[in-house]
Structure formats: structure tokens, C-alpha cells
XYZ file of C-alpha atoms in Angstrom:
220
model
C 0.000 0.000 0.000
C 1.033 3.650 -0.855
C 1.215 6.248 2.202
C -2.400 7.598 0.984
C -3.448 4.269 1.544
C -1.865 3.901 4.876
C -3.191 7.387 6.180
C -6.677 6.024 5.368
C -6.436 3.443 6.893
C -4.707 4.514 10.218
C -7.717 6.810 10.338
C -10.564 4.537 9.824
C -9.220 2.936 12.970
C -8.530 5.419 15.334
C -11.701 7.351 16.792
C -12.012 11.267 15.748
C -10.349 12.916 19.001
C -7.757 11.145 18.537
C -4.912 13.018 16.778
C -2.380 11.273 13.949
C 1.425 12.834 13.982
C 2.909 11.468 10.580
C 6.710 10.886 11.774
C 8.518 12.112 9.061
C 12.045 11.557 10.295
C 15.086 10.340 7.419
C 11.867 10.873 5.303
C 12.558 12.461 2.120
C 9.763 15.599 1.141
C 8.684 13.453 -1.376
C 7.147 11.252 0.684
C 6.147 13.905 2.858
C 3.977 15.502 -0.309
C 2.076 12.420 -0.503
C 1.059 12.458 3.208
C 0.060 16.223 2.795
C -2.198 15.590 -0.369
C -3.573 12.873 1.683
C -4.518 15.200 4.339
C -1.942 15.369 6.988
C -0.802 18.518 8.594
C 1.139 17.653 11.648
C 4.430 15.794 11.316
C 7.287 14.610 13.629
C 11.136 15.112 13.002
C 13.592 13.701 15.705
C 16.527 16.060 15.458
C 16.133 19.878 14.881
C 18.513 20.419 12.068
C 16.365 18.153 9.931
C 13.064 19.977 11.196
C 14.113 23.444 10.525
C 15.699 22.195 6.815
C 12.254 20.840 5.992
C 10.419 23.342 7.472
C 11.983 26.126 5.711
C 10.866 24.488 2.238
C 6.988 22.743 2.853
C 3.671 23.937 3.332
C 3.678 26.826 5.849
C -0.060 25.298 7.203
C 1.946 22.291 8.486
C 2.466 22.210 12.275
C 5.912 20.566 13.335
C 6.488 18.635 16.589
C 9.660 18.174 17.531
C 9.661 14.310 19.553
C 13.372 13.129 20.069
C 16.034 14.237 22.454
C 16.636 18.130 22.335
C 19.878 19.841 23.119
C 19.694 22.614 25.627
C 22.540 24.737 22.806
C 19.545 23.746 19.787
C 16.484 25.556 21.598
C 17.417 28.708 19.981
C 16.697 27.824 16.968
C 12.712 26.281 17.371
C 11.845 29.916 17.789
C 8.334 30.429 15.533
C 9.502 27.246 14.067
C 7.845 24.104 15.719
C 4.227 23.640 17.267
C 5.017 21.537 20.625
C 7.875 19.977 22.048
C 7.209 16.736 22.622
C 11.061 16.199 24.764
C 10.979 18.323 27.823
C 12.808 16.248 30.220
C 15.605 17.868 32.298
C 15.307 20.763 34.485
C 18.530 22.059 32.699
C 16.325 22.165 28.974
C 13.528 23.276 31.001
C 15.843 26.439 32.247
C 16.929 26.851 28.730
C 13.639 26.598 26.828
C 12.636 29.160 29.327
C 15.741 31.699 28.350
C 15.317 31.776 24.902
C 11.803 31.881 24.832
C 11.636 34.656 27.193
C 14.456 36.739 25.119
C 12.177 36.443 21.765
C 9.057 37.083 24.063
C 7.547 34.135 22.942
C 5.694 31.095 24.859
C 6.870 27.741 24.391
C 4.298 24.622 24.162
C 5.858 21.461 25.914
C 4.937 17.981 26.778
C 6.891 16.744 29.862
C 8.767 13.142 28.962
C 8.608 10.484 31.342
C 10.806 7.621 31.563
C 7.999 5.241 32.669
C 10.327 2.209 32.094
C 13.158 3.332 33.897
C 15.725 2.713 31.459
C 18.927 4.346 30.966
C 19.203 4.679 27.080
C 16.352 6.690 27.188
C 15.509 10.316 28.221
C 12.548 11.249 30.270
C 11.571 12.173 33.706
C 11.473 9.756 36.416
C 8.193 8.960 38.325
C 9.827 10.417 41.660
C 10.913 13.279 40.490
C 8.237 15.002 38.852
C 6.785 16.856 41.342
C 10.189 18.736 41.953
C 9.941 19.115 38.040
C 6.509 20.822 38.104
C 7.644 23.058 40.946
C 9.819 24.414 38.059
C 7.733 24.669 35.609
C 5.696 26.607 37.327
C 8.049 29.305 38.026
C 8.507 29.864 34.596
C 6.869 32.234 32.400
C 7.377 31.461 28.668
C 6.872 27.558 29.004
C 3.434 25.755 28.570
C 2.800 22.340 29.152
C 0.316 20.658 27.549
C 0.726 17.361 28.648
C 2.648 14.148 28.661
C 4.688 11.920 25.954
C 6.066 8.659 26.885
C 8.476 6.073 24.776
C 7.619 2.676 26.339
C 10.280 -0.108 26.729
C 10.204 -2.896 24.110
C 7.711 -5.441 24.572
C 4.247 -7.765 24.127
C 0.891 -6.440 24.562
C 0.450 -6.859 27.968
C 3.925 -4.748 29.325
C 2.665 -2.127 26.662
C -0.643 -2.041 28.183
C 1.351 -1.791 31.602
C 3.083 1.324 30.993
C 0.653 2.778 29.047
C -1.719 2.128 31.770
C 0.720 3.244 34.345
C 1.400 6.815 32.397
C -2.440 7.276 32.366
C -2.769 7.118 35.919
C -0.157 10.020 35.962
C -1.686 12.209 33.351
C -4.937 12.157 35.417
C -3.156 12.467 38.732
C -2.089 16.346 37.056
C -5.289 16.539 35.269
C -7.316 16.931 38.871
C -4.797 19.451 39.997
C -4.693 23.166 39.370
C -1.670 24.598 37.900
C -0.877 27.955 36.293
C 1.204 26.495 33.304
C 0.157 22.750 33.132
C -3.059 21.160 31.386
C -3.422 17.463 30.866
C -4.898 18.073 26.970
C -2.208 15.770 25.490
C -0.971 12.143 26.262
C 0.985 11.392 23.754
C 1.752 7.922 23.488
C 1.479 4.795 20.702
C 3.433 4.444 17.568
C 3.524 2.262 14.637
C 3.180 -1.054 16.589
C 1.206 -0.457 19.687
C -0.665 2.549 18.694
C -4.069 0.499 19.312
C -3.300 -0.498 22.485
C -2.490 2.635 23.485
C -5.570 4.391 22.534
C -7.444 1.470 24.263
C -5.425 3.371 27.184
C -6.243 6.618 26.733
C -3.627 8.277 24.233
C -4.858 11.057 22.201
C -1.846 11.622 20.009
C -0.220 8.847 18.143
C 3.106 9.073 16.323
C 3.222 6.440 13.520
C 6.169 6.747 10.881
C 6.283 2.886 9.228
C 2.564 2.609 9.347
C 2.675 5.665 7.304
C 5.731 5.629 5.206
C 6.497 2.011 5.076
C 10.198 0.531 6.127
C 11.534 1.643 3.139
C 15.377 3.454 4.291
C 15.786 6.860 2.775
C 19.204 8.271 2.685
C 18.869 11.777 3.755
């Protein structure tokens, strides 16, 4: 199947609310094209060099979310450029985000990270030390968070529904609480292979790249 195909199909599984980020990383903008003609408008790049270069030449209605790792000496450069931040995950970027923002007097729309599985290859948050991370956040005053975006550890169904589960109970922990820069609208969880079970969960952003562009390796 083509990547129309796949969009189609991706949607006539998911329910309405639920929101579809086309992950466009190593993608070239060819394939990008097709996803836009087949409706998409919200895509996910890894590394902010190849956001900003693909940014600078698509559709200027297209919203970009940045979702991997992000380097406290790269923030400058997201500026006007990308729609949320799906990698907040250190009170050091958190300082940073806060910085820059401030000195274009802009507001910056974040999703905290959470390591729910605990493991050391991956960024994130630990479950112990969030509250000293929303203590933070809420002294700032160019950062918005909008929610919460885990990367669950490898595994079957059932440790997938675990985590996702267990990062649900978290989102509506915050959700019941009043904040002045926090909201619970996002959970951002679910990609190409477990983006089902996830929604069964209560996601309401998936990011799906192979379901949408196929395994196909593009040399970029």
C-alpha cells in the first residue's frame, strides 16, 4: 500500500479525538507531499537540524512537533519554528527553553517526557521526580505544558498495556490538579506497533512513521 493508503487506513481505525502525527524523520519531502495531499498537517522530526531544513521548504499550514532528544545549545533555533515539544525532560532544557523563549518574548508549548520504564538509554523524567519538576515549571513564564509523551520499553501487549496504563494514571493524577502552566490536553503515546493499544489506554496523540511511510530506508 502507498502512504495515501496507509493514512486512510490509520484513520478509519482510530476514533475522531484522537490526533495522527505522521513521523517524518530520514523521510525524504517526497514522501512527505504524498502524506500532505492525503490530508496530513502535523508531522514529527527527531533532530532539529532536519526539522528546521524541511520546514523552511513545505507547506507553511503544516504544524511541526519536535519528539526526540533536544539539546539545551539547539532551543534557539525552534523559535516560531515548531508547534510543541514533545522532549521536555531535564530541568537544565527546562531552564533553557525558558531563556530563549523569554528573550524572543515568545511562549513555548511542551509535553513533559517520562521515563515510565526506567531505562537508561532513554531520556525522560522519572516517576519520583516530577513533582520537583513541576515546581519548576511553574516558576517559569514562557513555558506551557500541555501534557505528557512517553516512549515505552520494548515489549508484548500486555507490558505495553502496563506502561501505558501506568502513564495514564499520571496524566490524570495532574489533570485533577490546578496549575498555572500545566493542562493534561495531550498524552501522547502509541506508535507504529502499539498505537491500538495505546488508545485502548487513553492516548490522544499517536506518532506512527512505518505505518505511514512504510520501512523503506531513505538516505537523507
Amino acid at each position: 500500500m502507498g502512504i495515501k493508503e496507509n493514512i486512510e487506513e490509520i484513520k478509519s481505525k482510530i476514533p475522531s479525538e484522537v490526533q495522527l502525527l505522521a513521523v517524518s524523520k530520514t523521510k525524504p519531502i517526497e514522501a512527505l507531499e504524498e502524506a500532505y495531499a492525503a490530508g496530513m498537517r502535523e508531522f514529527g522530526e527527531n533532530k532539529v537540524q532536519e526539522l528546521l531544513a524541511k520546514e523552511e521548504i513545505f507547506h507553511k499550514d503544516v504544524k511541526w512537533h519536535l519528539i526526540g532528544h533536544l539539546q539545551t545549545n539547539k532551543v534557539k533555533y525552534l523559535v516560531d519554528k515548531v508547534h510543541l515539544i514533545h522532549s521536555l525532560d531535564s530541568i537544565k532544557l527546562l531552564e533553557e527553553i525558558e531563556k530563549v523563549y523569554e528573550k524572543n518574548e515568545k511562549t513555548a508549548n511542551t509535553l513533559i517526557q517520562i521515563n515510565i520504564g526506567r531505562e537508561e538509554s532513554k531520556s525522560g523524567i522519572l516517576e519520583e521526580n516530577l513533582n520537583e519538576f513541576i515546581e519548576a515549571i511553574e516558576e517559569c513564564n514562557h513555558i506551557l505544558v500541555k501534557g505528557i509523551m512517553v516512549i515505552i520499553p520494548k515489549g508484548n501487549e500486555e507490558s505495553n498495556r502496563y506502561y501505558f496504563k501506568k502513564t495514564k494514571g499520571i496524566f490524570d493524577e495532574l489533570k485533577c490538579k490546578k496549575f498555572k502552566n500545566i493542562s493534561m490536553d495531550i498524552l501522547s503515546m502509541g506508535m507504529t506497533n502499539d498505537y491500538m493499544t495505546a488508545i485502548e489506554e487513553g492516548s490522544t496523540l499517536v506518532r506512527v512513521g512505518t505505518g505511514i511511510f512504510g520501512e523503506r530506508n531513505y538516505n537523507v
